[in-house]
Amino acid sequence: QVQLVESGGGLVQAGGSLRLSCAASGSIFSSNVMGWYRQAPGKQRELVASISSAEVTNYADSVKGRFTISRDSAKNTVYLQMNSLKPEDTAVYYCKLNFLWRNYWGQGTQVTVSS
């Protein structure tokens, strides 16, 4: 059974930084994609950033230049460094792991950016 546990959310002022972590455990195929999604109240869940096991990255336009995704494949852990945070970044952030055509989700961590 695959489990994902996120950490690192919280309350920060606009312009501040936060670092999210997501650790995956269980039987995980070595070729996979890990990513961060977010969902604000009343909005659909959207991709923030993703990184493959080959470390190919993809970012939403709204976070390019501010957020950086990275991973430690030996630890099955993915990170999201968020800088220059804006109030519109406020959302629940979810970690996702994809391999062998299956998706696994974490429980989510709240990020709140005050103006």
Short mmCIF file of N, CA, C and O in Angstrom, two decimals, residues 62-99:
data_model
loop_
_atom_site.label_atom_id
_atom_site.label_comp_id
_atom_site.label_asym_id
_atom_site.label_seq_id
_atom_site.Cartn_x
_atom_site.Cartn_y
_atom_site.Cartn_z
N SER A 62 1.58 30.37 -13.28
CA SER A 62 1.38 31.28 -12.16
C SER A 62 2.47 31.18 -11.10
O SER A 62 2.59 32.07 -10.26
N VAL A 63 3.26 30.10 -11.12
CA VAL A 63 4.29 29.94 -10.09
C VAL A 63 5.71 29.93 -10.66
O VAL A 63 6.67 29.88 -9.89
N LYS A 64 5.83 30.00 -11.96
CA LYS A 64 7.17 29.98 -12.57
C LYS A 64 8.00 31.14 -12.04
O LYS A 64 7.54 32.28 -11.96
N GLY A 65 9.23 30.84 -11.68
CA GLY A 65 10.13 31.86 -11.16
C GLY A 65 10.01 32.09 -9.66
O GLY A 65 10.85 32.77 -9.08
N ARG A 66 8.96 31.52 -9.05
CA ARG A 66 8.76 31.70 -7.61
C ARG A 66 8.87 30.38 -6.86
O ARG A 66 9.35 30.34 -5.73
N PHE A 67 8.37 29.30 -7.46
CA PHE A 67 8.38 27.99 -6.82
C PHE A 67 9.41 27.09 -7.49
O PHE A 67 9.64 27.18 -8.70
N THR A 68 9.99 26.20 -6.68
CA THR A 68 10.94 25.22 -7.21
C THR A 68 10.60 23.84 -6.65
O THR A 68 10.51 23.68 -5.43
N ILE A 69 10.43 22.89 -7.55
CA ILE A 69 10.17 21.51 -7.13
C ILE A 69 11.46 20.72 -7.24
O ILE A 69 12.26 20.93 -8.17
N SER A 70 11.67 19.84 -6.28
CA SER A 70 12.84 18.97 -6.31
C SER A 70 12.47 17.64 -5.65
O SER A 70 11.41 17.52 -5.04
N ARG A 71 13.35 16.67 -5.80
CA ARG A 71 13.05 15.37 -5.21
C ARG A 71 14.32 14.66 -4.76
O ARG A 71 15.42 14.94 -5.28
N ASP A 72 14.14 13.77 -3.80
CA ASP A 72 15.19 12.86 -3.36
C ASP A 72 14.63 11.46 -3.61
O ASP A 72 13.86 10.94 -2.80
N SER A 73 15.01 10.90 -4.74
CA SER A 73 14.41 9.62 -5.13
C SER A 73 14.79 8.50 -4.17
O SER A 73 14.02 7.55 -3.99
N ALA A 74 15.96 8.59 -3.57
CA ALA A 74 16.37 7.55 -2.62
C ALA A 74 15.44 7.52 -1.41
O ALA A 74 15.25 6.46 -0.79
N LYS A 75 14.85 8.66 -1.10
CA LYS A 75 13.93 8.77 0.04
C LYS A 75 12.47 8.83 -0.39
O LYS A 75 11.59 8.98 0.46
N ASN A 76 12.24 8.75 -1.71
CA ASN A 76 10.86 8.88 -2.22
C ASN A 76 10.18 10.13 -1.68
O ASN A 76 9.02 10.09 -1.24
N THR A 77 10.91 11.21 -1.70
CA THR A 77 10.42 12.47 -1.14
C THR A 77 10.49 13.57 -2.18
O THR A 77 11.47 13.66 -2.92
N VAL A 78 9.45 14.38 -2.21
CA VAL A 78 9.42 15.53 -3.11
C VAL A 78 9.24 16.79 -2.28
O VAL A 78 8.59 16.77 -1.23
N TYR A 79 9.85 17.87 -2.74
CA TYR A 79 9.82 19.14 -2.03
C TYR A 79 9.26 20.22 -2.95
O TYR A 79 9.40 20.15 -4.17
N LEU A 80 8.68 21.23 -2.33
CA LEU A 80 8.24 22.41 -3.06
C LEU A 80 8.69 23.64 -2.28
O LEU A 80 8.16 23.92 -1.21
N GLN A 81 9.68 24.31 -2.81
CA GLN A 81 10.14 25.57 -2.22
C GLN A 81 9.32 26.69 -2.82
O GLN A 81 9.34 26.89 -4.04
N MET A 82 8.62 27.41 -1.97
CA MET A 82 7.73 28.48 -2.42
C MET A 82 8.25 29.82 -1.91
O MET A 82 8.31 30.03 -0.68
N ASN A 83 8.65 30.68 -2.82
CA ASN A 83 9.16 32.00 -2.48
C ASN A 83 8.22 33.08 -3.03
O ASN A 83 7.40 32.81 -3.91
N SER A 84 8.38 34.29 -2.52
CA SER A 84 7.57 35.42 -2.99
C SER A 84 6.09 35.06 -3.01
O SER A 84 5.38 35.30 -3.99
N LEU A 85 5.63 34.50 -1.92
CA LEU A 85 4.25 34.03 -1.86
C LEU A 85 3.27 35.19 -1.95
O LEU A 85 3.52 36.30 -1.45
N LYS A 86 2.14 34.91 -2.58
CA LYS A 86 1.09 35.90 -2.78
C LYS A 86 -0.21 35.39 -2.13
O LYS A 86 -0.38 34.18 -1.98
N PRO A 87 -1.10 36.29 -1.78
CA PRO A 87 -2.38 35.84 -1.20
C PRO A 87 -3.12 34.83 -2.09
O PRO A 87 -3.78 33.91 -1.58
N GLU A 88 -2.97 34.97 -3.39
CA GLU A 88 -3.64 34.05 -4.31
C GLU A 88 -3.03 32.65 -4.32
O GLU A 88 -3.56 31.74 -4.95
N ASP A 89 -1.92 32.47 -3.62
CA ASP A 89 -1.34 31.13 -3.46
C ASP A 89 -2.02 30.36 -2.32
O ASP A 89 -1.74 29.17 -2.12
N THR A 90 -2.89 31.03 -1.59
CA THR A 90 -3.60 30.38 -0.49
C THR A 90 -4.46 29.23 -1.00
O THR A 90 -5.27 29.40 -1.92
N ALA A 91 -4.24 28.04 -0.43
CA ALA A 91 -4.96 26.84 -0.88
C ALA A 91 -4.53 25.66 -0.01
O ALA A 91 -3.58 25.77 0.77
N VAL A 92 -5.23 24.56 -0.20
CA VAL A 92 -4.74 23.29 0.33
C VAL A 92 -3.85 22.68 -0.75
O VAL A 92 -4.26 22.56 -1.91
N TYR A 93 -2.65 22.33 -0.36
CA TYR A 93 -1.68 21.77 -1.29
C TYR A 93 -1.62 20.24 -1.10
O TYR A 93 -1.46 19.75 0.02
N TYR A 94 -1.75 19.54 -2.21
CA TYR A 94 -1.76 18.08 -2.21
C TYR A 94 -0.56 17.54 -2.99
O TYR A 94 -0.22 18.03 -4.06
N CYS A 95 0.02 16.50 -2.45
CA CYS A 95 1.08 15.78 -3.13
C CYS A 95 0.47 14.62 -3.90
O CYS A 95 -0.47 13.97 -3.43
N LYS A 96 0.99 14.36 -5.09
CA LYS A 96 0.52 13.25 -5.90
C LYS A 96 1.70 12.44 -6.43
O LYS A 96 2.72 12.99 -6.84
N LEU A 97 1.53 11.14 -6.39
CA LEU A 97 2.52 10.21 -6.95
C LEU A 97 1.83 9.40 -8.04
O LEU A 97 0.74 8.86 -7.82
N ASN A 98 2.46 9.33 -9.19
CA ASN A 98 1.88 8.57 -10.30
C ASN A 98 2.89 7.56 -10.82
O ASN A 98 4.04 7.91 -11.10
N PHE A 99 2.47 6.31 -10.94
CA PHE A 99 3.26 5.29 -11.61
C PHE A 99 2.35 4.15 -12.02
O PHE A 99 1.33 3.91 -11.39
#
